[in-house]
PDB file of C-alpha atoms in Angstrom:
ATOM      1  CA  UNK A 780      -5.642   8.487  -0.977  1.00 54.00           C
ATOM      2  CA  UNK A 781      -8.029   5.692  -0.031  1.00 54.00           C
ATOM      3  CA  UNK A 782     -11.282   6.619   2.526  1.00 51.00           C
ATOM      4  CA  UNK A 783     -13.048   4.196   4.278  1.00 55.00           C
ATOM      5  CA  UNK A 784     -16.265   3.065   2.627  1.00 54.00           C
ATOM      6  CA  UNK A 785     -19.544   4.495   3.820  1.00 58.00           C
ATOM      7  CA  UNK A 786     -22.286   2.206   3.410  1.00 59.00           C
ATOM      8  CA  UNK A 787     -24.881   4.440   3.834  1.00 58.00           C
ATOM      9  CA  UNK A 788     -24.015   5.753   0.407  1.00 62.00           C
ATOM     10  CA  UNK A 789     -24.638   2.534  -1.425  1.00 66.00           C
ATOM     11  CA  UNK A 790     -22.139   0.348  -3.390  1.00 76.00           C
ATOM     12  CA  UNK A 791     -18.424   1.108  -3.052  1.00 88.00           C
ATOM     13  CA  UNK A 792     -14.232   0.126  -2.138  1.00 92.00           C
ATOM     14  CA  UNK A 793     -12.510  -0.597   0.876  1.00 90.00           C
ATOM     15  CA  UNK A 794      -8.967  -0.566   0.767  1.00 90.00           C
ATOM     16  CA  UNK A 795      -7.017  -1.744   3.974  1.00 88.00           C
ATOM     17  CA  UNK A 796      -3.241  -2.103   4.352  1.00 86.00           C
ATOM     18  CA  UNK A 797      -1.811  -5.103   6.279  1.00 85.00           C
ATOM     19  CA  UNK A 798       1.987  -3.542   7.018  1.00 79.00           C
ATOM     20  CA  UNK A 799       3.396  -6.686   8.795  1.00 75.00           C
ATOM     21  CA  UNK A 800       3.053  -9.130   5.215  1.00 74.00           C
ATOM     22  CA  UNK A 801       3.054  -6.101   3.186  1.00 81.00           C
ATOM     23  CA  UNK A 802      -0.842  -6.957   1.610  1.00 88.00           C
ATOM     24  CA  UNK A 803      -3.155  -4.658   0.389  1.00 91.00           C
ATOM     25  CA  UNK A 804      -7.115  -5.596   0.550  1.00 93.00           C
ATOM     26  CA  UNK A 805      -9.390  -4.605  -2.124  1.00 95.00           C
ATOM     27  CA  UNK A 806     -13.012  -5.322  -0.946  1.00 95.00           C
ATOM     28  CA  UNK A 807     -16.051  -4.553  -3.029  1.00 95.00           C
ATOM     29  CA  UNK A 808     -19.245  -3.321  -2.027  1.00 94.00           C
ATOM     30  CA  UNK A 809     -22.536  -3.830  -3.826  1.00 93.00           C
ATOM     31  CA  UNK A 810     -24.117  -4.644  -7.364  1.00 94.00           C
ATOM     32  CA  UNK A 811     -21.533  -4.860 -10.194  1.00 95.00           C
ATOM     33  CA  UNK A 812     -22.251  -2.332 -12.434  1.00 94.00           C
ATOM     34  CA  UNK A 813     -20.652   0.677 -14.731  1.00 93.00           C
ATOM     35  CA  UNK A 814     -19.949   2.619 -11.680  1.00 92.00           C
ATOM     36  CA  UNK A 815     -18.439   0.089  -9.518  1.00 93.00           C
ATOM     37  CA  UNK A 816     -16.572  -1.146 -12.031  1.00 94.00           C
ATOM     38  CA  UNK A 817     -14.683   1.926 -12.869  1.00 94.00           C
ATOM     39  CA  UNK A 818     -14.344   2.489  -9.518  1.00 92.00           C
ATOM     40  CA  UNK A 819     -12.667  -1.203  -9.150  1.00 95.00           C
ATOM     41  CA  UNK A 820     -10.584  -1.137 -11.835  1.00 95.00           C
ATOM     42  CA  UNK A 821      -9.104   2.344 -10.792  1.00 93.00           C
ATOM     43  CA  UNK A 822      -8.580   1.035  -7.306  1.00 93.00           C
ATOM     44  CA  UNK A 823      -7.085  -1.763  -8.354  1.00 94.00           C
ATOM     45  CA  UNK A 824      -4.278   0.118 -10.532  1.00 93.00           C
ATOM     46  CA  UNK A 825      -3.627   2.434  -7.584  1.00 89.00           C
ATOM     47  CA  UNK A 826      -3.166  -0.422  -5.350  1.00 89.00           C
ATOM     48  CA  UNK A 827      -0.670  -2.168  -7.334  1.00 90.00           C
ATOM     49  CA  UNK A 828       1.202   0.963  -7.798  1.00 84.00           C
ATOM     50  CA  UNK A 829       2.177   0.460  -4.140  1.00 80.00           C
ATOM     51  CA  UNK A 830       3.977  -2.582  -5.506  1.00 83.00           C
ATOM     52  CA  UNK A 831       2.736  -4.705  -2.286  1.00 86.00           C
ATOM     53  CA  UNK A 832       3.963  -8.201  -2.303  1.00 85.00           C
ATOM     54  CA  UNK A 833      -0.010  -9.244  -2.268  1.00 90.00           C
ATOM     55  CA  UNK A 834      -3.483  -8.154  -3.392  1.00 95.00           C
ATOM     56  CA  UNK A 835      -6.119  -9.873  -1.779  1.00 96.00           C
ATOM     57  CA  UNK A 836      -9.587  -9.082  -3.608  1.00 97.00           C
ATOM     58  CA  UNK A 837     -12.336  -9.659  -0.890  1.00 96.00           C
ATOM     59  CA  UNK A 838     -15.485 -10.205  -3.023  1.00 96.00           C
ATOM     60  CA  UNK A 839     -17.363 -11.622  -0.539  1.00 95.00           C
ATOM     61  CA  UNK A 840     -19.775  -8.256  -0.068  1.00 94.00           C
ATOM     62  CA  UNK A 841     -20.617  -7.637  -4.034  1.00 94.00           C
ATOM     63  CA  UNK A 842     -23.755  -8.743  -6.088  1.00 95.00           C
ATOM     64  CA  UNK A 843     -22.936 -10.464  -9.209  1.00 96.00           C
ATOM     65  CA  UNK A 844     -24.993 -13.081  -9.976  1.00 95.00           C
ATOM     66  CA  UNK A 845     -24.440 -13.094 -13.356  1.00 94.00           C
ATOM     67  CA  UNK A 846     -20.574 -13.624 -12.721  1.00 95.00           C
ATOM     68  CA  UNK A 847     -19.670 -10.506 -15.381  1.00 96.00           C
ATOM     69  CA  UNK A 848     -17.272  -9.486 -13.017  1.00 96.00           C
ATOM     70  CA  UNK A 849     -14.551 -12.391 -13.746  1.00 94.00           C
ATOM     71  CA  UNK A 850     -12.629 -10.714 -16.755  1.00 93.00           C
ATOM     72  CA  UNK A 851     -11.857  -8.135 -14.032  1.00 96.00           C
ATOM     73  CA  UNK A 852     -10.586 -10.461 -11.517  1.00 95.00           C
ATOM     74  CA  UNK A 853      -8.313 -11.878 -14.874  1.00 92.00           C
ATOM     75  CA  UNK A 854      -7.190  -8.279 -15.622  1.00 94.00           C
ATOM     76  CA  UNK A 855      -5.631  -8.254 -11.750  1.00 94.00           C
ATOM     77  CA  UNK A 856      -3.501 -11.164 -12.659  1.00 93.00           C
ATOM     78  CA  UNK A 857      -1.897 -10.316 -15.253  1.00 93.00           C
ATOM     79  CA  UNK A 858      -1.278  -6.959 -14.150  1.00 94.00           C
ATOM     80  CA  UNK A 859       0.034  -8.464 -11.023  1.00 93.00           C
ATOM     81  CA  UNK A 860       2.114 -11.074 -12.931  1.00 92.00           C
ATOM     82  CA  UNK A 861       3.277  -7.807 -15.296  1.00 91.00           C
ATOM     83  CA  UNK A 862       5.229  -6.192 -12.331  1.00 87.00           C
ATOM     84  CA  UNK A 863       8.759  -6.532 -11.428  1.00 81.00           C
ATOM     85  CA  UNK A 864       8.834  -8.453  -8.807  1.00 82.00           C
ATOM     86  CA  UNK A 865       5.346  -9.847  -9.561  1.00 88.00           C
ATOM     87  CA  UNK A 866       2.651  -8.678  -7.254  1.00 90.00           C
ATOM     88  CA  UNK A 867       0.378 -11.953  -5.873  1.00 90.00           C
ATOM     89  CA  UNK A 868      -3.390 -11.845  -6.677  1.00 94.00           C
ATOM     90  CA  UNK A 869      -5.650 -13.723  -4.101  1.00 94.00           C
ATOM     91  CA  UNK A 870      -9.457 -13.653  -3.707  1.00 95.00           C
ATOM     92  CA  UNK A 871     -11.937 -14.452  -1.091  1.00 95.00           C
ATOM     93  CA  UNK A 872     -14.917 -15.797  -3.138  1.00 94.00           C
ATOM     94  CA  UNK A 873     -17.690 -17.175  -1.176  1.00 91.00           C
ATOM     95  CA  UNK A 874     -18.825 -20.986  -2.146  1.00 89.00           C
ATOM     96  CA  UNK A 875     -21.969 -21.517  -3.582  1.00 91.00           C
ATOM     97  CA  UNK A 876     -22.463 -18.013  -5.561  1.00 93.00           C
ATOM     98  CA  UNK A 877     -22.525 -17.622  -9.174  1.00 94.00           C
ATOM     99  CA  UNK A 878     -19.173 -15.919  -9.749  1.00 93.00           C
ATOM    100  CA  UNK A 879     -17.513 -18.590  -7.895  1.00 91.00           C
ATOM    101  CA  UNK A 880     -19.145 -21.228  -9.744  1.00 92.00           C
ATOM    102  CA  UNK A 881     -17.795 -19.556 -13.082  1.00 92.00           C
ATOM    103  CA  UNK A 882     -14.372 -19.245 -11.813  1.00 90.00           C
ATOM    104  CA  UNK A 883     -14.258 -22.791 -11.061  1.00 88.00           C
ATOM    105  CA  UNK A 884     -15.365 -23.606 -14.418  1.00 89.00           C
ATOM    106  CA  UNK A 885     -12.679 -21.661 -16.215  1.00 86.00           C
ATOM    107  CA  UNK A 886     -10.642 -23.328 -14.193  1.00 83.00           C
ATOM    108  CA  UNK A 887      -9.462 -20.192 -12.632  1.00 76.00           C
ATOM    109  CA  UNK A 888      -7.246 -22.155  -9.863  1.00 73.00           C
ATOM    110  CA  UNK A 889      -4.457 -22.216 -12.725  1.00 79.00           C
ATOM    111  CA  UNK A 890      -4.075 -18.429 -12.835  1.00 79.00           C
ATOM    112  CA  UNK A 891      -5.850 -16.945  -9.544  1.00 85.00           C
ATOM    113  CA  UNK A 892      -5.254 -18.086  -5.685  1.00 89.00           C
ATOM    114  CA  UNK A 893      -9.074 -18.369  -4.867  1.00 92.00           C
ATOM    115  CA  UNK A 894     -10.537 -18.781  -1.396  1.00 92.00           C
ATOM    116  CA  UNK A 895     -13.924 -19.637  -0.017  1.00 92.00           C
ATOM    117  CA  UNK A 896     -13.217 -17.566   3.385  1.00 92.00           C
ATOM    118  CA  UNK A 897     -11.196 -14.197   4.079  1.00 90.00           C
ATOM    119  CA  UNK A 898      -9.450 -15.808   6.848  1.00 90.00           C
ATOM    120  CA  UNK A 899      -7.927 -18.595   4.332  1.00 91.00           C
ATOM    121  CA  UNK A 900      -6.476 -15.876   2.272  1.00 89.00           C
ATOM    122  CA  UNK A 901      -5.062 -14.000   5.458  1.00 86.00           C
ATOM    123  CA  UNK A 902      -3.134 -17.377   5.867  1.00 86.00           C
ATOM    124  CA  UNK A 903      -1.835 -17.658   2.866  1.00 83.00           C
ATOM    125  CA  UNK A 904      -0.390 -14.213   2.560  1.00 80.00           C
ATOM    126  CA  UNK A 905       0.888 -14.457   6.146  1.00 73.00           C
ATOM    127  CA  UNK A 906       2.665 -17.890   4.776  1.00 70.00           C
ATOM    128  CA  UNK A 907       4.443 -16.046   2.226  1.00 62.00           C
ATOM    129  CA  UNK A 908       8.129 -16.155   2.566  1.00 59.00           C
ATOM    130  CA  UNK A 909       9.066 -12.382   3.117  1.00 58.00           C
ATOM    131  CA  UNK A 910      12.929 -11.963   2.594  1.00 62.00           C
ATOM    132  CA  UNK A 911      14.507  -8.622   2.365  1.00 80.00           C
ATOM    133  CA  UNK A 912      12.520  -6.888   5.313  1.00 84.00           C
ATOM    134  CA  UNK A 913      13.315  -4.891   8.024  1.00 89.00           C
ATOM    135  CA  UNK A 914      10.938  -3.590  10.549  1.00 89.00           C
ATOM    136  CA  UNK A 915      11.208  -0.724  13.291  1.00 92.00           C
ATOM    137  CA  UNK A 916       8.772  -0.199  16.319  1.00 94.00           C
ATOM    138  CA  UNK A 917       9.071   3.513  17.578  1.00 95.00           C
ATOM    139  CA  UNK A 918       7.905   5.633  19.739  1.00 95.00           C
ATOM    140  CA  UNK A 919       6.458   9.008  18.951  1.00 95.00           C
ATOM    141  CA  UNK A 920       9.542  10.999  20.372  1.00 95.00           C
ATOM    142  CA  UNK A 921      12.316  13.692  18.807  1.00 93.00           C
ATOM    143  CA  UNK A 922      15.205  10.654  18.105  1.00 95.00           C
ATOM    144  CA  UNK A 923      12.084   8.735  16.009  1.00 96.00           C
ATOM    145  CA  UNK A 924      13.076  10.084  12.669  1.00 95.00           C
ATOM    146  CA  UNK A 925      16.856   9.500  13.245  1.00 96.00           C
ATOM    147  CA  UNK A 926      16.337   6.023  14.121  1.00 96.00           C
ATOM    148  CA  UNK A 927      14.173   5.097  10.815  1.00 96.00           C
ATOM    149  CA  UNK A 928      16.982   7.385   9.019  1.00 96.00           C
ATOM    150  CA  UNK A 929      19.395   4.838  10.186  1.00 95.00           C
ATOM    151  CA  UNK A 930      17.568   1.799   9.503  1.00 95.00           C
ATOM    152  CA  UNK A 931      17.381   2.899   5.619  1.00 96.00           C
ATOM    153  CA  UNK A 932      20.330   3.912   5.755  1.00 96.00           C
ATOM    154  CA  UNK A 933      21.736  -0.140   6.852  1.00 94.00           C
ATOM    155  CA  UNK A 934      18.717  -1.322   4.413  1.00 94.00           C
ATOM    156  CA  UNK A 935      20.137   0.115   1.425  1.00 94.00           C
ATOM    157  CA  UNK A 936      23.549  -0.876   2.544  1.00 94.00           C
ATOM    158  CA  UNK A 937      22.685  -4.521   3.043  1.00 91.00           C
ATOM    159  CA  UNK A 938      20.325  -5.052   0.047  1.00 92.00           C
ATOM    160  CA  UNK A 939      22.911  -2.750  -2.380  1.00 93.00           C
ATOM    161  CA  UNK A 940      20.862  -0.260  -3.285  1.00 95.00           C
ATOM    162  CA  UNK A 941      22.720   3.288  -2.597  1.00 95.00           C
ATOM    163  CA  UNK A 942      21.430   4.844  -5.622  1.00 95.00           C
ATOM    164  CA  UNK A 943      18.007   5.053  -2.825  1.00 96.00           C
ATOM    165  CA  UNK A 944      19.474   5.823   0.215  1.00 96.00           C
ATOM    166  CA  UNK A 945      19.225   9.864   0.229  1.00 95.00           C
ATOM    167  CA  UNK A 946      15.581   9.793  -1.074  1.00 95.00           C
ATOM    168  CA  UNK A 947      14.407   7.108   1.338  1.00 96.00           C
ATOM    169  CA  UNK A 948      15.866   8.741   4.253  1.00 96.00           C
ATOM    170  CA  UNK A 949      14.084  11.944   3.283  1.00 94.00           C
ATOM    171  CA  UNK A 950      10.911  10.560   2.838  1.00 95.00           C
ATOM    172  CA  UNK A 951      10.939   8.040   5.699  1.00 96.00           C
ATOM    173  CA  UNK A 952      12.013  11.135   8.130  1.00 95.00           C
ATOM    174  CA  UNK A 953       9.217  13.214   7.141  1.00 94.00           C
ATOM    175  CA  UNK A 954       6.781  10.305   7.461  1.00 96.00           C
ATOM    176  CA  UNK A 955       8.076   9.697  10.438  1.00 96.00           C
ATOM    177  CA  UNK A 956       7.823  13.420  11.971  1.00 94.00           C
ATOM    178  CA  UNK A 957       4.331  13.775  10.510  1.00 93.00           C
ATOM    179  CA  UNK A 958       3.281  10.338  12.977  1.00 94.00           C
ATOM    180  CA  UNK A 959       5.235  12.270  15.816  1.00 94.00           C
ATOM    181  CA  UNK A 960       3.613  15.733  15.385  1.00 91.00           C
ATOM    182  CA  UNK A 961       0.160  14.475  14.117  1.00 90.00           C
ATOM    183  CA  UNK A 962      -0.101  11.524  15.715  1.00 92.00           C
ATOM    184  CA  UNK A 963       1.156  11.083  19.124  1.00 93.00           C
ATOM    185  CA  UNK A 964       0.995   7.221  18.754  1.00 95.00           C
ATOM    186  CA  UNK A 965       3.243   4.181  18.463  1.00 95.00           C
ATOM    187  CA  UNK A 966       4.947   4.283  15.347  1.00 96.00           C
ATOM    188  CA  UNK A 967       5.778   0.858  13.061  1.00 95.00           C
ATOM    189  CA  UNK A 968       8.082   1.704  10.351  1.00 95.00           C
ATOM    190  CA  UNK A 969       8.483  -1.567   7.733  1.00 92.00           C
ATOM    191  CA  UNK A 970      10.899  -1.340   5.046  1.00 93.00           C
ATOM    192  CA  UNK A 971      10.724  -3.875   2.209  1.00 88.00           C
ATOM    193  CA  UNK A 972      12.909  -4.600  -1.341  1.00 89.00           C
ATOM    194  CA  UNK A 973      10.715  -4.977  -3.812  1.00 83.00           C
ATOM    195  CA  UNK A 974      13.463  -5.872  -6.864  1.00 83.00           C
ATOM    196  CA  UNK A 975      15.757  -2.828  -7.388  1.00 89.00           C
ATOM    197  CA  UNK A 976      13.177  -1.116  -5.227  1.00 90.00           C
ATOM    198  CA  UNK A 977      12.794   0.285  -1.642  1.00 92.00           C
ATOM    199  CA  UNK A 978       8.745   0.040  -0.479  1.00 90.00           C
ATOM    200  CA  UNK A 979       8.625   2.117   2.617  1.00 92.00           C
ATOM    201  CA  UNK A 980       5.851   2.269   5.598  1.00 92.00           C
ATOM    202  CA  UNK A 981       4.969   4.177   8.439  1.00 95.00           C
ATOM    203  CA  UNK A 982       1.844   3.307  10.487  1.00 94.00           C
ATOM    204  CA  UNK A 983       0.411   5.105  13.432  1.00 96.00           C
ATOM    205  CA  UNK A 984      -2.978   4.910  15.497  1.00 94.00           C
ATOM    206  CA  UNK A 985      -4.531   7.505  14.252  1.00 94.00           C
ATOM    207  CA  UNK A 986      -6.933   7.102  11.446  1.00 91.00           C
ATOM    208  CA  UNK A 987      -7.157  10.682  10.091  1.00 91.00           C
ATOM    209  CA  UNK A 988      -5.670  10.167   6.429  1.00 89.00           C
ATOM    210  CA  UNK A 989      -2.916  13.158   5.756  1.00 86.00           C
ATOM    211  CA  UNK A 990      -3.518  15.878   3.245  1.00 80.00           C
ATOM    212  CA  UNK A 991      -0.945  17.309   0.410  1.00 76.00           C
ATOM    213  CA  UNK A 992      -1.484  21.060   0.795  1.00 68.00           C
ATOM    214  CA  UNK A 993      -1.946  23.184  -2.086  1.00 60.00           C
ATOM    215  CA  UNK A 994       1.371  25.124  -1.153  1.00 56.00           C
ATOM    216  CA  UNK A 995       4.984  24.422  -0.122  1.00 52.00           C
ATOM    217  CA  UNK A 996       6.203  25.055   3.257  1.00 49.00           C
ATOM    218  CA  UNK A 997       7.528  28.560   3.075  1.00 47.00           C
ATOM    219  CA  UNK A 998      11.030  27.847   5.534  1.00 44.00           C
ATOM    220  CA  UNK A 999      13.501  26.311   3.869  1.00 41.00           C
ATOM    221  CA  UNK A1000      16.297  27.789   6.378  1.00 45.00           C
ATOM    222  CA  UNK A1001      17.010  24.231   7.326  1.00 42.00           C
ATOM    223  CA  UNK A1002      18.115  20.746   6.094  1.00 49.00           C
ATOM    224  CA  UNK A1003      15.122  18.354   5.124  1.00 46.00           C
ATOM    225  CA  UNK A1004      16.385  15.878   7.920  1.00 43.00           C
ATOM    226  CA  UNK A1005      16.388  18.368  10.718  1.00 43.00           C
ATOM    227  CA  UNK A1006      12.715  19.050  10.889  1.00 44.00           C
ATOM    228  CA  UNK A1007       9.595  18.518   9.052  1.00 43.00           C
ATOM    229  CA  UNK A1008       8.549  20.335   5.596  1.00 58.00           C
ATOM    230  CA  UNK A1009       5.365  18.284   4.919  1.00 75.00           C
ATOM    231  CA  UNK A1010       3.929  15.622   2.299  1.00 86.00           C
ATOM    232  CA  UNK A1011       5.830  18.173  -0.520  1.00 87.00           C
ATOM    233  CA  UNK A1012       9.389  16.642   0.238  1.00 89.00           C
ATOM    234  CA  UNK A1013       7.647  13.517  -0.100  1.00 91.00           C
ATOM    235  CA  UNK A1014       5.602  13.725  -3.324  1.00 90.00           C
ATOM    236  CA  UNK A1015       9.241  15.063  -4.668  1.00 90.00           C
ATOM    237  CA  UNK A1016      11.258  12.792  -3.527  1.00 91.00           C
ATOM    238  CA  UNK A1017       9.278   9.405  -3.848  1.00 92.00           C
ATOM    239  CA  UNK A1018       8.196   7.918  -7.289  1.00 90.00           C
ATOM    240  CA  UNK A1019       5.079   7.003  -5.878  1.00 87.00           C
ATOM    241  CA  UNK A1020       3.156   7.271  -2.530  1.00 90.00           C
ATOM    242  CA  UNK A1021       0.042   7.194  -0.743  1.00 87.00           C
ATOM    243  CA  UNK A1022      -2.232   6.557   2.423  1.00 88.00           C
ATOM    244  CA  UNK A1023      -4.754   4.113   3.315  1.00 85.00           C
ATOM    245  CA  UNK A1024      -6.608   2.861   6.526  1.00 86.00           C
ATOM    246  CA  UNK A1025      -5.268  -0.236   8.383  1.00 86.00           C
ATOM    247  CA  UNK A1026      -7.282  -2.514  10.995  1.00 83.00           C
ATOM    248  CA  UNK A1027      -6.103   0.193  14.060  1.00 89.00           C
ATOM    249  CA  UNK A1028      -4.784   3.520  12.011  1.00 92.00           C
ATOM    250  CA  UNK A1029      -3.676   4.432   9.104  1.00 92.00           C
ATOM    251  CA  UNK A1030      -0.367   3.647   6.663  1.00 92.00           C
ATOM    252  CA  UNK A1031       1.559   6.036   4.730  1.00 93.00           C
ATOM    253  CA  UNK A1032       3.578   4.507   2.363  1.00 91.00           C
ATOM    254  CA  UNK A1033       6.077   5.530  -0.267  1.00 91.00           C
ATOM    255  CA  UNK A1034       8.201   3.704  -3.083  1.00 90.00           C
ATOM    256  CA  UNK A1035      11.413   4.404  -4.165  1.00 93.00           C
ATOM    257  CA  UNK A1036      12.640   3.497  -7.716  1.00 91.00           C
ATOM    258  CA  UNK A1037      16.146   3.979  -9.237  1.00 91.00           C
ATOM    259  CA  UNK A1038      16.190   7.298 -11.147  1.00 80.00           C
ATOM    260  CA  UNK A1039      15.190  10.913  -9.563  1.00 62.00           C
ATOM    261  CA  UNK A1040      11.971  11.422  -7.919  1.00 58.00           C
ATOM    262  CA  UNK A1041       9.149  13.606  -9.598  1.00 56.00           C
ATOM    263  CA  UNK A1042      11.309  16.897  -8.764  1.00 53.00           C
ATOM    264  CA  UNK A1043      13.960  15.666  -6.660  1.00 50.00           C
ATOM    265  CA  UNK A1044      16.652  17.623  -5.835  1.00 52.00           C
ATOM    266  CA  UNK A1045      14.351  20.634  -5.266  1.00 50.00           C
ATOM    267  CA  UNK A1046      15.579  23.550  -6.971  1.00 44.00           C
TER     268      UNK A1046
END
């Protein structure tokens, strides 16, 4: 889970998700020192585990007078390129900074898409062609989970991902039920095909991030699609999942890859 950075605590990291273009923004704050370096690498790996189409590195608020962070951004590009399909890495680096100058000297444009403003970087992400993408707007009603499941079934058929259908239906159903019960706001469901995997995201307007409880729900006398059994079902069925703030609330996401989930089906 990614919590918002509190500037009162000094340097840190903010992670936000743009569901419309499957983009995760990693924003750094503070001096580029050992603690921030370790936190950045961990957050970067976690962001890439979501397998977004784009990872945007917002470096406007990082203090790096010696441009020591260059190797980290080269690593980001290498990790993104190594995924299937690849994740595009964009960086926002203000003009006139030591980091920007060093990246220019290294010919960074050959391996990293760099923009001087966040608006230009986001515009570039928005111009990416997004194929195999389905967006569903839902009201927080009892019928919302069924509509979300129907969308997943249609998507799996259209994208020839039949192996993922049952797990994806369970996951999207649980996430939508949670949004209906705990947020009660408009709900956005976005489905992406990412190679042989499906990435799904459920967004609502409540900024409070969900928590995985220590104990599994006691009542298992109904089918998973009939009621919400909490994030334990998501944790079992998804290959990887998480949650992050958005501009107007939060998004809970999950990636379903071929093969079984962590513990799916449950015993």
